[in-house]
Structure formats: C-alpha cells, structure tokens
C-alpha cells in the first residue's frame, strides 16, 4: 500500500503563489490533484501522466495551476499562482498503481491512493 503525504498548504493573500507537494512512499502511476471547499463536493483540479509529459486541468485552473512530478523522488507538485479566495479548500493528491503509465486520470474513482489533504486558505 502506497502512502501519499501532502505538504505546502497554508494561509496566503489573494494574488500570491503557493506550491503543494505530494510525496509517495513508493512508485505510482498517473497522479492528480483534487480539492474540496467547505460545503462543496470534491472537485478535480488537474492530472499528470506517469512520465509527466501529459497534463490536463480543470477549466477554472488552466493557466494558473501547473502540475509536475519528479519520479526520482516519488513526488508530485501543484504550483498555484494568482490565487483567489475561491481557491480556498482542502487539497488532496491522488495516484494510481504504478502499472498505469500512459493514462491521464480525471475521475476520482480512477485513483487507488489518496493523501490526507492539506488546507489552502486565500484571504482577500
């Protein structure tokens, strides 16, 4: 069982940038980020293939968020810029088993492993 641990969340001001990290205890395949704001359902933020050569973002994050990964460190990153108060949420990383190499996974049900989440709060 692979464990995922997110870090890098915190309180920032609108317009600031923040980078989240997701460290895995072992090898994983495709990965992605989701978020859940208070009173709302968990929503897809973006996904990255195992190689890192393919990424896909939800429309609202395109251009502001960038997902990358360092497979040598078993770590996936979410770089967020121009943050808005509506970006306030708990951010979760997710990953598939290592055999899922070529896919981009956008549905929460497609992931095998989840982190515990990290809080991001953006003040206006």
PDB file of C-alpha atoms in Angstrom:
ATOM      1  CA  UNK A   1       0.000   0.000   0.000  1.00  0.00           C
ATOM      2  CA  UNK A   2       1.461   3.331  -1.084  1.00  0.00           C
ATOM      3  CA  UNK A   3       1.066   6.263   1.282  1.00  0.00           C
ATOM      4  CA  UNK A   4       0.676   9.823  -0.035  1.00  0.00           C
ATOM      5  CA  UNK A   5       1.541  12.822   2.114  1.00  0.00           C
ATOM      6  CA  UNK A   6       0.709  16.358   1.004  1.00  0.00           C
ATOM      7  CA  UNK A   7       2.513  19.427   2.287  1.00  0.00           C
ATOM      8  CA  UNK A   8       2.890  23.100   1.489  1.00  0.00           C
ATOM      9  CA  UNK A   9      -0.569  24.376   2.319  1.00  0.00           C
ATOM     10  CA  UNK A  10      -1.150  27.493   4.363  1.00  0.00           C
ATOM     11  CA  UNK A  11      -2.691  30.937   4.567  1.00  0.00           C
ATOM     12  CA  UNK A  12      -1.858  33.317   1.724  1.00  0.00           C
ATOM     13  CA  UNK A  13      -3.253  36.519   0.279  1.00  0.00           C
ATOM     14  CA  UNK A  14      -5.099  36.865  -2.997  1.00  0.00           C
ATOM     15  CA  UNK A  15      -2.639  37.078  -5.866  1.00  0.00           C
ATOM     16  CA  UNK A  16       0.028  35.056  -4.073  1.00  0.00           C
ATOM     17  CA  UNK A  17       1.558  31.798  -5.234  1.00  0.00           C
ATOM     18  CA  UNK A  18       1.889  28.516  -3.405  1.00  0.00           C
ATOM     19  CA  UNK A  19       3.411  25.138  -4.228  1.00  0.00           C
ATOM     20  CA  UNK A  20       1.962  21.948  -2.844  1.00  0.00           C
ATOM     21  CA  UNK A  21       3.926  18.724  -2.721  1.00  0.00           C
ATOM     22  CA  UNK A  22       2.709  15.154  -2.595  1.00  0.00           C
ATOM     23  CA  UNK A  23       5.296  12.613  -1.524  1.00  0.00           C
ATOM     24  CA  UNK A  24       4.600   8.951  -2.159  1.00  0.00           C
ATOM     25  CA  UNK A  25       6.091   6.096  -0.168  1.00  0.00           C
ATOM     26  CA  UNK A  26       6.576   4.080  -3.352  1.00  0.00           C
ATOM     27  CA  UNK A  27       6.179   4.124  -7.087  1.00  0.00           C
ATOM     28  CA  UNK A  28       2.885   5.306  -8.531  1.00  0.00           C
ATOM     29  CA  UNK A  29       1.411   5.744 -11.981  1.00  0.00           C
ATOM     30  CA  UNK A  30      -0.795   8.624 -13.042  1.00  0.00           C
ATOM     31  CA  UNK A  31      -1.447  11.281 -10.441  1.00  0.00           C
ATOM     32  CA  UNK A  32      -3.819  14.119  -9.857  1.00  0.00           C
ATOM     33  CA  UNK A  33      -4.977  16.855  -7.537  1.00  0.00           C
ATOM     34  CA  UNK A  34      -8.472  17.451  -6.205  1.00  0.00           C
ATOM     35  CA  UNK A  35      -9.877  19.989  -3.803  1.00  0.00           C
ATOM     36  CA  UNK A  36     -12.859  20.309  -1.523  1.00  0.00           C
ATOM     37  CA  UNK A  37     -14.190  23.602  -0.252  1.00  0.00           C
ATOM     38  CA  UNK A  38     -16.451  23.793   2.814  1.00  0.00           C
ATOM     39  CA  UNK A  39     -19.955  22.644   1.967  1.00  0.00           C
ATOM     40  CA  UNK A  40     -18.977  21.585  -1.537  1.00  0.00           C
ATOM     41  CA  UNK A  41     -18.169  18.326  -3.239  1.00  0.00           C
ATOM     42  CA  UNK A  42     -14.632  17.311  -4.034  1.00  0.00           C
ATOM     43  CA  UNK A  43     -13.654  18.620  -7.446  1.00  0.00           C
ATOM     44  CA  UNK A  44     -10.958  17.789  -9.961  1.00  0.00           C
ATOM     45  CA  UNK A  45      -8.073  20.243 -10.250  1.00  0.00           C
ATOM     46  CA  UNK A  46      -5.654  18.602 -12.628  1.00  0.00           C
ATOM     47  CA  UNK A  47      -3.886  15.403 -13.609  1.00  0.00           C
ATOM     48  CA  UNK A  48      -0.492  14.293 -14.838  1.00  0.00           C
ATOM     49  CA  UNK A  49       0.645  11.140 -16.562  1.00  0.00           C
ATOM     50  CA  UNK A  50       3.360   8.950 -15.098  1.00  0.00           C
ATOM     51  CA  UNK A  51       6.032  10.382 -17.394  1.00  0.00           C
ATOM     52  CA  UNK A  52       4.926  13.927 -16.757  1.00  0.00           C
ATOM     53  CA  UNK A  53       4.672  14.614 -20.466  1.00  0.00           C
ATOM     54  CA  UNK A  54       0.892  14.938 -20.385  1.00  0.00           C
ATOM     55  CA  UNK A  55      -1.160  17.151 -18.129  1.00  0.00           C
ATOM     56  CA  UNK A  56      -4.809  18.158 -18.002  1.00  0.00           C
ATOM     57  CA  UNK A  57      -6.501  20.847 -15.950  1.00  0.00           C
ATOM     58  CA  UNK A  58      -9.984  21.841 -14.969  1.00  0.00           C
ATOM     59  CA  UNK A  59     -11.053  24.915 -16.901  1.00  0.00           C
ATOM     60  CA  UNK A  60     -11.004  27.259 -13.922  1.00  0.00           C
ATOM     61  CA  UNK A  61      -7.375  26.382 -13.110  1.00  0.00           C
ATOM     62  CA  UNK A  62      -5.945  26.383 -16.600  1.00  0.00           C
ATOM     63  CA  UNK A  63      -3.179  28.937 -16.854  1.00  0.00           C
ATOM     64  CA  UNK A  64      -2.917  29.480 -13.091  1.00  0.00           C
ATOM     65  CA  UNK A  65      -2.055  25.986 -11.868  1.00  0.00           C
ATOM     66  CA  UNK A  66       0.751  23.720 -13.052  1.00  0.00           C
ATOM     67  CA  UNK A  67       1.256  20.085 -12.121  1.00  0.00           C
ATOM     68  CA  UNK A  68       4.679  18.500 -12.362  1.00  0.00           C
ATOM     69  CA  UNK A  69       6.437  15.479 -10.929  1.00  0.00           C
ATOM     70  CA  UNK A  70       9.838  14.132 -10.024  1.00  0.00           C
ATOM     71  CA  UNK A  71       9.678  10.366 -10.257  1.00  0.00           C
ATOM     72  CA  UNK A  72      13.152  10.010  -8.774  1.00  0.00           C
ATOM     73  CA  UNK A  73      11.694  11.500  -5.593  1.00  0.00           C
ATOM     74  CA  UNK A  74       8.241   9.920  -5.966  1.00  0.00           C
ATOM     75  CA  UNK A  75       6.809  13.425  -5.623  1.00  0.00           C
ATOM     76  CA  UNK A  76       4.103  15.309  -7.477  1.00  0.00           C
ATOM     77  CA  UNK A  77       3.747  19.079  -7.268  1.00  0.00           C
ATOM     78  CA  UNK A  78       0.944  21.566  -7.719  1.00  0.00           C
ATOM     79  CA  UNK A  79       2.187  25.081  -8.410  1.00  0.00           C
ATOM     80  CA  UNK A  80      -0.592  27.605  -7.902  1.00  0.00           C
ATOM     81  CA  UNK A  81      -0.345  31.248  -8.882  1.00  0.00           C
ATOM     82  CA  UNK A  82      -2.664  34.259  -8.865  1.00  0.00           C
ATOM     83  CA  UNK A  83      -4.582  32.640  -6.055  1.00  0.00           C
ATOM     84  CA  UNK A  84      -8.142  33.757  -5.414  1.00  0.00           C
ATOM     85  CA  UNK A  85     -10.308  33.451  -2.287  1.00  0.00           C
ATOM     86  CA  UNK A  86     -12.423  30.897  -4.142  1.00  0.00           C
ATOM     87  CA  UNK A  87      -9.364  28.642  -4.309  1.00  0.00           C
ATOM     88  CA  UNK A  88      -9.702  28.130  -0.562  1.00  0.00           C
ATOM     89  CA  UNK A  89     -10.124  24.411   0.046  1.00  0.00           C
ATOM     90  CA  UNK A  90      -8.503  21.262   1.297  1.00  0.00           C
ATOM     91  CA  UNK A  91      -6.289  19.993  -1.488  1.00  0.00           C
ATOM     92  CA  UNK A  92      -5.820  16.273  -1.981  1.00  0.00           C
ATOM     93  CA  UNK A  93      -3.382  14.418  -4.150  1.00  0.00           C
ATOM     94  CA  UNK A  94      -4.240  11.056  -5.636  1.00  0.00           C
ATOM     95  CA  UNK A  95      -2.338   8.419  -7.553  1.00  0.00           C
ATOM     96  CA  UNK A  96      -2.894   5.182  -9.393  1.00  0.00           C
ATOM     97  CA  UNK A  97      -0.970   1.983  -9.086  1.00  0.00           C
ATOM     98  CA  UNK A  98       2.383   2.025 -10.816  1.00  0.00           C
ATOM     99  CA  UNK A  99       1.169  -0.015 -13.786  1.00  0.00           C
ATOM    100  CA  UNK A 100      -0.987   2.876 -15.053  1.00  0.00           C
ATOM    101  CA  UNK A 101       1.679   4.551 -17.140  1.00  0.00           C
ATOM    102  CA  UNK A 102       0.163   6.261 -20.151  1.00  0.00           C
ATOM    103  CA  UNK A 103      -3.165   7.485 -18.852  1.00  0.00           C
ATOM    104  CA  UNK A 104      -4.414  10.805 -17.601  1.00  0.00           C
ATOM    105  CA  UNK A 105      -6.985  10.111 -14.916  1.00  0.00           C
ATOM    106  CA  UNK A 106      -9.582  12.786 -14.248  1.00  0.00           C
ATOM    107  CA  UNK A 107     -12.194  10.879 -12.267  1.00  0.00           C
ATOM    108  CA  UNK A 108     -11.769  10.442  -8.539  1.00  0.00           C
ATOM    109  CA  UNK A 109     -12.856   6.824  -8.853  1.00  0.00           C
ATOM    110  CA  UNK A 110      -9.915   6.111 -11.106  1.00  0.00           C
ATOM    111  CA  UNK A 111      -7.375   6.577  -8.339  1.00  0.00           C
ATOM    112  CA  UNK A 112      -6.080   3.952  -5.970  1.00  0.00           C
ATOM    113  CA  UNK A 113      -4.302   6.070  -3.369  1.00  0.00           C
ATOM    114  CA  UNK A 114      -5.214   9.315  -1.646  1.00  0.00           C
ATOM    115  CA  UNK A 115      -3.423  11.699   0.663  1.00  0.00           C
ATOM    116  CA  UNK A 116      -4.902  13.148   3.824  1.00  0.00           C
ATOM    117  CA  UNK A 117      -5.204  16.634   2.362  1.00  0.00           C
ATOM    118  CA  UNK A 118      -3.600  19.997   3.043  1.00  0.00           C
ATOM    119  CA  UNK A 119      -5.507  23.203   3.771  1.00  0.00           C
ATOM    120  CA  UNK A 120      -5.076  26.193   1.492  1.00  0.00           C
ATOM    121  CA  UNK A 121      -6.704  29.416   2.614  1.00  0.00           C
ATOM    122  CA  UNK A 122      -6.631  32.514   0.425  1.00  0.00           C
ATOM    123  CA  UNK A 123      -7.594  35.780   2.067  1.00  0.00           C
ATOM    124  CA  UNK A 124      -8.936  38.741   0.101  1.00  0.00           C
TER     125      UNK A 124
END
